[in-house]
Amino acid sequence: MSAAELARLQFAATTTVHWLFVILTMGLVPHVAIMHTRAAFTRDPAKRAVRERMTRFWGQLYVINYAVGIVTGLVMEFQFGLSWSGLSKFAGNVFGAPLALETLIAFFAESTFLGMWIFGWGRMRAGVHVTLIWLVALTAYASGFWILIANGFMQHPVGYEVRDGAAYLTDFGALLTNPNALIALGHLTLGAFTTGGVFVAGVSAFHFARGTKETQLFRESLRLGVWVGMLASFFVIIVGQLQIPVLDRTQPMKMAALNNDGVARLQAQFVRAHGPGDYVPPHDWLRISMDTMTIIGNTVSTITFIAVFLLWKDWLVRWRPLAYLMTAMIPLPFIAAVGGWVFREVGRQPWLVYGELTVDDALSHVSRASLAVSCAVFIAIFVALAVTNWTLIARFARRGPDATQLGATEPLADDVPGTDADDKQAVPAF
């Protein structure tokens, strides 16, 4: 493999793994926020206890995914300087600010709010505690917004001018209203909701199939997951279709290669405008990724639509094959999300910044041997983190609420100076 192919493989593999963390994080956090809100404002003590345990159970799965996933995000930052220094030199003046804002939001604001929420159980007023998890959700999607603003510039550069071989921002408003970023954000948001809904519904159905005693907890979780998954999967298809006119206008070669129509004419235009080269993205990759998204999207939408009706009188969980079918659906939104990322990124080849900077021109002057080593190390680390994450999630999801440590309390030890059996306090254990 060439140096460029190794660099592309490394970034593609690590971004794919990181994306699996991101899509679940963004999909789970609104579910946890809704559960916590319902628990906080439920007056019936018995129902409130169940909903609080439900919040803690799903919140722990969210925290596991977030904690491991943020490590992959930190590692990814190094690849811009390692493999793609030409991108930073050309476009750093434009998308450096969105990337910096994303870092501040994700690694400071979001992490701070999440930490306060984790350690705030039993220490804060209910309203303040609920506000914190909603702030976590808000900052998660704000982080996604700034990432897509930066990526949107690479897909469809706007609001800039080139001086001395580097792009400089001239219109911040145009950057923020880039249609290639905003419609993609809507598609991403609905895709995350779909992923979170299917995950919650699938895990809940799994416990019903095993004959759980936590019927009320998982019944409410199942209803929430199925409804969110049904609505989100329906609209994610619609918003996905809204991107096609934008791509026809901003990336005509992508759509021509997908449909295998007009490729020769556009290739000739690109050669006249940018010089000799192959400007046609790989048709097979585009076709497979588009078909994957379409098939999975329609499948999930259909099954969740039927599942909504089967919720009546618990028909969905009374027949075990249906419950196991819901569980088996859990990987599907992740596969579709990867397909969407492949379609978005591969479709702009050979450009890194569309119409301005090619992949070969952005590649760092690093030896092929160094790239081979870094590629192997990066992929090994990311795969290990992914295996660790899903092993932990599967283990705690299978054990159920009884194994939940988030928000659990422990009494202070009897031998702690200044305490006695009459004034022990509850201390969060997680």
Short mmCIF file of C-alpha atoms in Angstrom, two decimals:
data_model
loop_
_atom_site.label_atom_id
_atom_site.label_comp_id
_atom_site.label_asym_id
_atom_site.label_seq_id
_atom_site.Cartn_x
_atom_site.Cartn_y
_atom_site.Cartn_z
CA MET A 1 0.00 0.00 0.00
CA SER A 2 1.14 3.54 -0.72
CA ALA A 3 1.68 6.16 1.98
CA ALA A 4 -1.58 7.88 1.02
CA GLU A 5 -3.52 4.61 1.21
CA LEU A 6 -2.06 3.81 4.63
CA ALA A 7 -2.94 7.27 5.94
CA ARG A 8 -6.47 6.99 4.56
CA LEU A 9 -6.89 3.49 6.03
CA GLN A 10 -5.74 4.68 9.44
CA PHE A 11 -8.07 7.65 9.53
CA ALA A 12 -10.99 5.68 8.10
CA ALA A 13 -10.62 2.82 10.60
CA THR A 14 -10.17 5.01 13.66
CA THR A 15 -12.96 7.38 12.66
CA THR A 16 -15.32 4.47 12.08
CA VAL A 17 -14.65 3.05 15.54
CA HIS A 18 -14.96 6.48 17.15
CA TRP A 19 -18.22 7.07 15.28
CA LEU A 20 -19.73 3.97 16.89
CA PHE A 21 -19.14 5.53 20.30
CA VAL A 22 -20.47 8.91 19.25
CA ILE A 23 -23.72 7.68 17.72
CA LEU A 24 -24.63 5.72 20.88
CA THR A 25 -23.61 8.56 23.19
CA MET A 26 -25.79 11.04 21.33
CA GLY A 27 -28.60 8.51 21.08
CA LEU A 28 -28.68 7.46 24.74
CA VAL A 29 -28.33 10.81 26.48
CA PRO A 30 -31.79 12.19 25.53
CA HIS A 31 -33.37 8.92 26.70
CA VAL A 32 -31.59 9.21 30.05
CA ALA A 33 -32.63 12.86 30.32
CA ILE A 34 -36.29 11.99 29.65
CA MET A 35 -36.18 9.16 32.20
CA HIS A 36 -34.61 11.37 34.85
CA THR A 37 -37.12 14.15 34.23
CA ARG A 38 -40.03 11.75 34.64
CA ALA A 39 -38.49 10.32 37.81
CA ALA A 40 -37.90 13.74 39.35
CA PHE A 41 -41.45 14.93 38.77
CA THR A 42 -43.28 11.71 39.70
CA ARG A 43 -45.17 12.11 42.97
CA ASP A 44 -46.02 8.46 43.59
CA PRO A 45 -43.10 7.15 45.72
CA ALA A 46 -43.23 3.64 44.25
CA LYS A 47 -43.25 4.82 40.63
CA ARG A 48 -40.59 7.39 41.39
CA ALA A 49 -38.30 4.70 42.83
CA VAL A 50 -38.72 2.56 39.72
CA ARG A 51 -38.05 5.46 37.36
CA GLU A 52 -35.02 6.52 39.36
CA ARG A 53 -33.59 3.01 39.12
CA MET A 54 -34.37 3.07 35.40
CA THR A 55 -32.45 6.35 35.02
CA ARG A 56 -29.48 4.98 36.92
CA PHE A 57 -29.43 1.73 34.91
CA TRP A 58 -29.46 3.39 31.48
CA GLY A 59 -27.29 6.22 32.75
CA GLN A 60 -24.58 3.77 33.73
CA LEU A 61 -24.53 2.26 30.23
CA TYR A 62 -24.29 5.79 28.83
CA VAL A 63 -21.41 6.70 31.15
CA ILE A 64 -19.45 3.57 30.19
CA ASN A 65 -19.79 4.38 26.50
CA TYR A 66 -18.92 8.04 27.03
CA ALA A 67 -15.87 7.35 29.21
CA VAL A 68 -14.28 4.89 26.77
CA GLY A 69 -15.37 6.84 23.71
CA ILE A 70 -13.80 10.09 24.81
CA VAL A 71 -10.41 8.36 24.80
CA THR A 72 -10.83 7.55 21.12
CA GLY A 73 -11.70 11.18 20.45
CA LEU A 74 -8.51 12.37 22.12
CA VAL A 75 -6.36 9.97 20.11
CA MET A 76 -7.96 11.03 16.82
CA GLU A 77 -6.79 14.62 17.27
CA PHE A 78 -3.17 13.59 16.72
CA GLN A 79 -3.82 12.32 13.20
CA PHE A 80 -4.21 15.78 11.66
CA GLY A 81 -0.60 16.64 12.43
CA LEU A 82 0.69 13.13 11.90
CA SER A 83 -0.78 12.32 8.49
CA TRP A 84 -2.56 15.39 7.10
CA SER A 85 -0.43 18.44 7.78
CA GLY A 86 -1.36 19.83 4.36
CA LEU A 87 -4.99 20.09 5.48
CA SER A 88 -4.04 22.17 8.50
CA LYS A 89 -1.83 24.44 6.39
CA PHE A 90 -4.54 25.09 3.82
CA ALA A 91 -7.76 25.11 5.84
CA GLY A 92 -6.62 25.53 9.45
CA ASN A 93 -7.55 29.22 9.43
CA VAL A 94 -11.15 28.28 8.60
CA PHE A 95 -12.05 25.08 10.40
CA GLY A 96 -9.60 25.53 13.26
CA ALA A 97 -12.16 27.61 15.18
CA PRO A 98 -15.03 25.07 14.86
CA LEU A 99 -12.70 22.24 15.92
CA ALA A 100 -11.49 24.28 18.90
CA LEU A 101 -15.08 25.01 19.94
CA GLU A 102 -15.97 21.35 19.62
CA THR A 103 -13.03 20.43 21.84
CA LEU A 104 -13.99 23.00 24.46
CA ILE A 105 -17.60 21.85 24.47
CA ALA A 106 -16.97 18.10 24.44
CA PHE A 107 -13.92 17.86 26.70
CA PHE A 108 -14.76 20.69 29.11
CA ALA A 109 -18.40 21.72 29.21
CA GLU A 110 -19.99 18.36 28.47
CA SER A 111 -17.56 16.44 30.67
CA THR A 112 -18.02 18.91 33.53
CA PHE A 113 -21.82 18.71 33.43
CA LEU A 114 -21.66 14.93 33.20
CA GLY A 115 -19.28 14.69 36.15
CA MET A 116 -21.56 16.89 38.26
CA TRP A 117 -24.53 14.71 37.27
CA ILE A 118 -22.70 11.48 38.13
CA PHE A 119 -21.60 12.64 41.57
CA GLY A 120 -24.73 14.68 42.25
CA TRP A 121 -26.99 11.78 43.20
CA GLY A 122 -28.37 12.43 46.68
CA ARG A 123 -26.53 15.73 46.94
CA MET A 124 -28.51 18.11 44.71
CA ARG A 125 -32.07 19.25 44.41
CA ALA A 126 -34.01 17.27 41.86
CA GLY A 127 -34.50 20.21 39.49
CA VAL A 128 -30.80 21.08 39.45
CA HIS A 129 -29.80 17.46 38.95
CA VAL A 130 -32.21 17.05 36.03
CA THR A 131 -30.97 20.30 34.49
CA LEU A 132 -27.44 18.91 34.46
CA ILE A 133 -28.31 15.86 32.33
CA TRP A 134 -30.19 18.08 29.89
CA LEU A 135 -27.09 20.30 29.68
CA VAL A 136 -25.06 17.17 28.92
CA ALA A 137 -27.46 16.37 26.08
CA LEU A 138 -27.38 19.95 24.77
CA THR A 139 -23.58 20.13 24.76
CA ALA A 140 -23.36 16.71 23.08
CA TYR A 141 -25.36 17.98 20.13
CA ALA A 142 -23.56 21.33 20.17
CA SER A 143 -20.32 19.37 19.84
CA GLY A 144 -21.78 17.51 16.88
CA PHE A 145 -22.84 20.82 15.33
CA TRP A 146 -19.31 22.24 15.35
CA ILE A 147 -17.82 19.02 13.99
CA LEU A 148 -20.24 19.13 11.08
CA ILE A 149 -19.50 22.81 10.48
CA ALA A 150 -15.83 21.89 10.06
CA ASN A 151 -16.63 18.82 7.97
CA GLY A 152 -19.20 20.79 5.96
CA PHE A 153 -16.46 23.17 4.87
CA MET A 154 -14.43 20.22 3.62
CA GLN A 155 -17.48 18.90 1.76
CA HIS A 156 -18.59 22.27 0.38
CA PRO A 157 -16.19 25.15 1.14
CA VAL A 158 -17.97 28.50 1.67
CA GLY A 159 -17.22 31.87 3.23
CA TYR A 160 -13.50 31.93 2.45
CA GLU A 161 -10.85 33.24 0.11
CA VAL A 162 -7.48 31.79 -0.81
CA ARG A 163 -4.39 33.93 -0.22
CA ASP A 164 -0.84 32.64 -0.69
CA GLY A 165 -2.04 29.05 -0.92
CA ALA A 166 -4.09 29.12 2.29
CA ALA A 167 -7.82 29.60 2.92
CA TYR A 168 -8.93 32.51 5.12
CA LEU A 169 -12.40 32.94 6.59
CA THR A 170 -14.27 35.92 5.17
CA ASP A 171 -17.90 35.13 6.07
CA PHE A 172 -18.54 33.35 9.36
CA GLY A 173 -22.29 33.43 8.72
CA ALA A 174 -21.87 31.49 5.48
CA LEU A 175 -19.81 28.90 7.34
CA LEU A 176 -22.54 28.48 9.98
CA THR A 177 -25.36 28.22 7.42
CA ASN A 178 -23.61 25.82 5.06
CA PRO A 179 -26.45 23.55 3.85
CA ASN A 180 -24.06 20.64 3.57
CA ALA A 181 -23.56 20.89 7.34
CA LEU A 182 -27.04 21.81 8.58
CA ILE A 183 -29.02 19.13 6.75
CA ALA A 184 -26.36 16.60 7.72
CA LEU A 185 -26.82 17.68 11.36
CA GLY A 186 -30.54 16.95 11.13
CA HIS A 187 -29.79 13.56 9.58
CA LEU A 188 -27.19 12.82 12.27
CA THR A 189 -29.56 13.83 15.08
CA LEU A 190 -32.35 11.58 13.86
CA GLY A 191 -29.88 8.76 13.23
CA ALA A 192 -28.64 9.07 16.81
CA PHE A 193 -32.20 9.04 18.15
CA THR A 194 -32.88 5.92 16.10
CA THR A 195 -29.75 4.23 17.44
CA GLY A 196 -30.59 5.10 21.04
CA GLY A 197 -34.22 4.04 20.68
CA VAL A 198 -33.38 0.69 19.13
CA PHE A 199 -30.69 0.08 21.77
CA VAL A 200 -33.05 0.82 24.68
CA ALA A 201 -35.86 -1.23 23.13
CA GLY A 202 -33.53 -4.13 22.29
CA VAL A 203 -31.98 -4.41 25.75
CA SER A 204 -35.41 -4.11 27.38
CA ALA A 205 -36.85 -6.80 25.12
CA PHE A 206 -33.90 -9.05 25.96
CA HIS A 207 -34.76 -8.88 29.65
CA PHE A 208 -38.40 -9.69 28.95
CA ALA A 209 -37.33 -12.67 26.85
CA ARG A 210 -35.32 -13.92 29.82
CA GLY A 211 -38.27 -13.50 32.18
CA THR A 212 -37.22 -10.43 34.14
CA LYS A 213 -38.78 -9.48 37.46
CA GLU A 214 -38.26 -5.77 36.67
CA THR A 215 -41.37 -5.66 34.52
CA GLN A 216 -42.39 -2.07 35.20
CA LEU A 217 -38.88 -0.70 34.70
CA PHE A 218 -38.31 -2.46 31.39
CA ARG A 219 -41.89 -1.95 30.21
CA GLU A 220 -41.46 1.82 30.44
CA SER A 221 -38.02 1.60 28.86
CA LEU A 222 -39.34 -0.54 26.03
CA ARG A 223 -42.18 1.87 25.30
CA LEU A 224 -39.86 4.86 25.23
CA GLY A 225 -37.31 3.11 23.01
CA VAL A 226 -39.88 1.81 20.53
CA TRP A 227 -41.66 5.17 20.18
CA VAL A 228 -38.43 7.14 19.76
CA GLY A 229 -37.01 4.55 17.36
CA MET A 230 -40.19 4.53 15.27
CA LEU A 231 -40.50 8.30 14.93
CA ALA A 232 -36.78 8.93 14.41
CA SER A 233 -36.31 6.14 11.86
CA PHE A 234 -39.22 7.46 9.81
CA PHE A 235 -37.93 11.02 9.67
CA VAL A 236 -34.26 10.07 9.24
CA ILE A 237 -35.15 8.64 5.84
CA ILE A 238 -36.96 11.85 4.85
CA VAL A 239 -34.12 14.13 5.96
CA GLY A 240 -31.63 11.85 4.24
CA GLN A 241 -33.49 12.36 0.97
CA LEU A 242 -33.34 16.14 1.48
CA GLN A 243 -29.56 15.96 1.10
CA ILE A 244 -29.77 14.74 -2.51
CA PRO A 245 -30.63 18.16 -4.08
CA VAL A 246 -27.79 19.72 -2.06
CA LEU A 247 -25.35 17.09 -3.31
CA ASP A 248 -26.56 17.54 -6.89
CA ARG A 249 -25.62 21.20 -6.58
CA THR A 250 -22.43 21.02 -4.47
CA GLN A 251 -20.95 17.58 -5.32
CA PRO A 252 -22.32 16.60 -8.71
CA MET A 253 -19.63 13.98 -9.29
CA LYS A 254 -20.72 12.05 -6.19
CA MET A 255 -24.28 11.69 -7.47
CA ALA A 256 -23.09 10.98 -11.03
CA ALA A 257 -20.82 8.19 -9.78
CA LEU A 258 -23.60 6.80 -7.59
CA ASN A 259 -26.05 6.65 -10.48
CA ASN A 260 -23.35 5.91 -13.06
CA ASP A 261 -24.71 8.72 -15.22
CA GLY A 262 -22.83 11.74 -16.63
CA VAL A 263 -19.48 10.70 -15.16
CA ALA A 264 -17.46 11.23 -18.37
CA ARG A 265 -18.85 14.74 -18.88
CA LEU A 266 -18.04 15.81 -15.31
CA GLN A 267 -14.61 14.17 -15.45
CA ALA A 268 -13.80 16.29 -18.51
CA GLN A 269 -14.99 19.43 -16.70
CA PHE A 270 -12.81 18.69 -13.68
CA VAL A 271 -9.78 18.04 -15.88
CA ARG A 272 -10.26 21.40 -17.62
CA ALA A 273 -10.70 23.20 -14.28
CA HIS A 274 -8.10 21.44 -12.10
CA GLY A 275 -5.71 19.64 -14.44
CA PRO A 276 -5.15 15.96 -15.23
CA GLY A 277 -6.33 13.40 -12.67
CA ASP A 278 -9.01 10.90 -11.77
CA TYR A 279 -11.91 12.80 -10.19
CA VAL A 280 -14.38 9.91 -10.07
CA PRO A 281 -15.11 8.45 -6.60
CA PRO A 282 -15.46 4.65 -6.41
CA HIS A 283 -18.91 3.64 -7.62
CA ASP A 284 -19.02 0.34 -5.69
CA TRP A 285 -18.36 1.99 -2.33
CA LEU A 286 -21.05 4.58 -2.93
CA ARG A 287 -23.60 2.04 -4.13
CA ILE A 288 -23.01 -0.41 -1.27
CA SER A 289 -23.12 2.28 1.42
CA MET A 290 -26.28 3.86 -0.02
CA ASP A 291 -28.02 0.49 -0.35
CA THR A 292 -26.99 -0.40 3.21
CA MET A 293 -28.53 2.78 4.60
CA THR A 294 -31.68 2.39 2.54
CA ILE A 295 -32.33 -1.25 3.41
CA ILE A 296 -31.57 -0.87 7.10
CA GLY A 297 -33.49 2.39 7.39
CA ASN A 298 -36.62 0.91 5.85
CA THR A 299 -36.27 -2.31 7.89
CA VAL A 300 -35.92 -0.53 11.22
CA SER A 301 -38.72 1.89 10.39
CA THR A 302 -41.09 -0.94 9.44
CA ILE A 303 -40.32 -3.15 12.46
CA THR A 304 -40.56 -0.31 14.99
CA PHE A 305 -43.82 0.87 13.40
CA ILE A 306 -45.31 -2.61 13.88
CA ALA A 307 -43.80 -2.82 17.37
CA VAL A 308 -45.70 0.30 18.47
CA PHE A 309 -48.99 -1.54 17.93
CA LEU A 310 -47.65 -4.69 19.57
CA LEU A 311 -46.95 -2.72 22.76
CA TRP A 312 -50.68 -2.91 23.47
CA LYS A 313 -51.31 -5.54 26.15
CA ASP A 314 -47.61 -6.44 26.06
CA TRP A 315 -47.94 -8.48 22.89
CA LEU A 316 -44.42 -7.45 21.91
CA VAL A 317 -42.84 -9.23 24.88
CA ARG A 318 -45.26 -12.09 25.41
CA TRP A 319 -43.92 -13.89 22.33
CA ARG A 320 -40.21 -14.45 22.84
CA PRO A 321 -39.21 -14.57 19.15
CA LEU A 322 -40.47 -10.98 18.79
CA ALA A 323 -38.50 -9.90 21.84
CA TYR A 324 -35.35 -11.52 20.50
CA LEU A 325 -35.98 -9.87 17.12
CA MET A 326 -35.93 -6.47 18.83
CA THR A 327 -32.65 -7.43 20.50
CA ALA A 328 -31.17 -8.60 17.21
CA MET A 329 -31.93 -5.18 15.70
CA ILE A 330 -29.45 -3.39 17.98
CA PRO A 331 -26.48 -3.53 15.53
CA LEU A 332 -28.49 -2.35 12.52
CA PRO A 333 -28.48 1.43 13.19
CA PHE A 334 -24.72 1.28 13.85
CA ILE A 335 -24.14 -0.41 10.48
CA ALA A 336 -26.34 2.16 8.75
CA ALA A 337 -24.47 5.00 10.48
CA VAL A 338 -21.13 3.67 9.24
CA GLY A 339 -22.63 3.38 5.76
CA GLY A 340 -23.66 7.02 5.91
CA TRP A 341 -20.19 8.10 6.96
CA VAL A 342 -18.60 6.08 4.14
CA PHE A 343 -20.97 7.63 1.60
CA ARG A 344 -20.25 11.14 2.85
CA GLU A 345 -16.47 10.83 2.98
CA VAL A 346 -15.65 8.49 0.09
CA GLY A 347 -17.99 10.39 -2.21
CA ARG A 348 -15.83 13.50 -2.25
CA GLN A 349 -12.66 11.70 -3.34
CA PRO A 350 -10.08 12.61 -4.51
CA TRP A 351 -10.70 15.88 -2.64
CA LEU A 352 -10.02 16.55 1.02
CA VAL A 353 -11.42 20.07 0.65
CA TYR A 354 -13.78 19.80 -2.29
CA GLY A 355 -12.45 21.58 -5.37
CA GLU A 356 -9.48 23.06 -3.51
CA LEU A 357 -7.21 20.45 -1.89
CA THR A 358 -6.67 16.84 -2.92
CA VAL A 359 -5.83 13.95 -0.61
CA ASP A 360 -2.35 13.58 -2.12
CA ASP A 361 -1.57 17.28 -1.64
CA ALA A 362 -2.68 17.19 2.01
CA LEU A 363 -0.56 14.17 2.95
CA SER A 364 2.27 14.80 5.42
CA HIS A 365 5.85 14.10 4.42
CA VAL A 366 6.08 10.94 6.52
CA SER A 367 7.78 7.73 5.46
CA ARG A 368 5.72 4.78 4.39
CA ALA A 369 7.24 2.68 7.19
CA SER A 370 6.23 5.23 9.84
CA LEU A 371 2.69 5.34 8.49
CA ALA A 372 2.49 1.54 8.46
CA VAL A 373 3.54 1.37 12.12
CA SER A 374 1.20 4.15 13.22
CA CYS A 375 -1.65 2.61 11.23
CA ALA A 376 -1.20 -0.77 12.92
CA VAL A 377 -0.86 0.78 16.39
CA PHE A 378 -3.84 3.13 16.02
CA ILE A 379 -6.15 0.41 14.71
CA ALA A 380 -5.07 -2.03 17.43
CA ILE A 381 -5.73 0.54 20.16
CA PHE A 382 -9.12 1.51 18.78
CA VAL A 383 -10.25 -2.09 18.32
CA ALA A 384 -9.15 -2.88 21.89
CA LEU A 385 -11.13 0.11 23.20
CA ALA A 386 -14.21 -0.92 21.19
CA VAL A 387 -14.04 -4.51 22.49
CA THR A 388 -13.61 -3.22 26.06
CA ASN A 389 -16.53 -0.85 25.70
CA TRP A 390 -18.98 -3.38 24.30
CA THR A 391 -17.88 -6.08 26.74
CA LEU A 392 -18.63 -3.75 29.66
CA ILE A 393 -21.92 -2.56 28.16
CA ALA A 394 -23.07 -6.13 27.44
CA ARG A 395 -22.09 -7.28 30.92
CA PHE A 396 -23.89 -4.50 32.79
CA ALA A 397 -26.88 -4.57 30.43
CA ARG A 398 -27.27 -8.32 30.94
CA ARG A 399 -26.99 -8.08 34.74
CA GLY A 400 -29.76 -5.50 34.89
CA PRO A 401 -30.56 -2.79 37.45
CA ASP A 402 -29.33 -4.81 40.43
CA ALA A 403 -25.73 -4.42 39.21
CA THR A 404 -26.05 -0.67 38.73
CA GLN A 405 -23.44 1.34 40.60
CA LEU A 406 -24.29 4.81 39.32
CA GLY A 407 -25.93 6.74 42.15
CA ALA A 408 -25.54 3.88 44.63
CA THR A 409 -24.73 4.87 48.20
CA GLU A 410 -22.44 3.47 50.86
CA PRO A 411 -22.34 4.41 54.57
CA LEU A 412 -19.18 5.93 55.97
CA ALA A 413 -16.98 3.49 57.86
CA ASP A 414 -17.50 3.33 61.63
CA ASP A 415 -13.86 4.14 62.30
CA VAL A 416 -13.81 7.44 60.40
CA PRO A 417 -12.90 10.16 62.93
CA GLY A 418 -15.74 12.47 63.83
CA THR A 419 -18.53 10.07 62.81
CA ASP A 420 -20.73 7.62 64.65
CA ALA A 421 -23.57 5.32 63.84
CA ASP A 422 -26.13 8.09 64.33
CA ASP A 423 -24.75 10.62 61.86
CA LYS A 424 -23.55 8.46 58.91
CA GLN A 425 -24.05 10.05 55.51
CA ALA A 426 -24.69 8.48 52.15
CA VAL A 427 -21.71 8.78 49.83
CA PRO A 428 -22.00 8.12 46.10
CA ALA A 429 -20.06 5.01 45.16
CA PHE A 430 -19.72 5.82 41.46
#
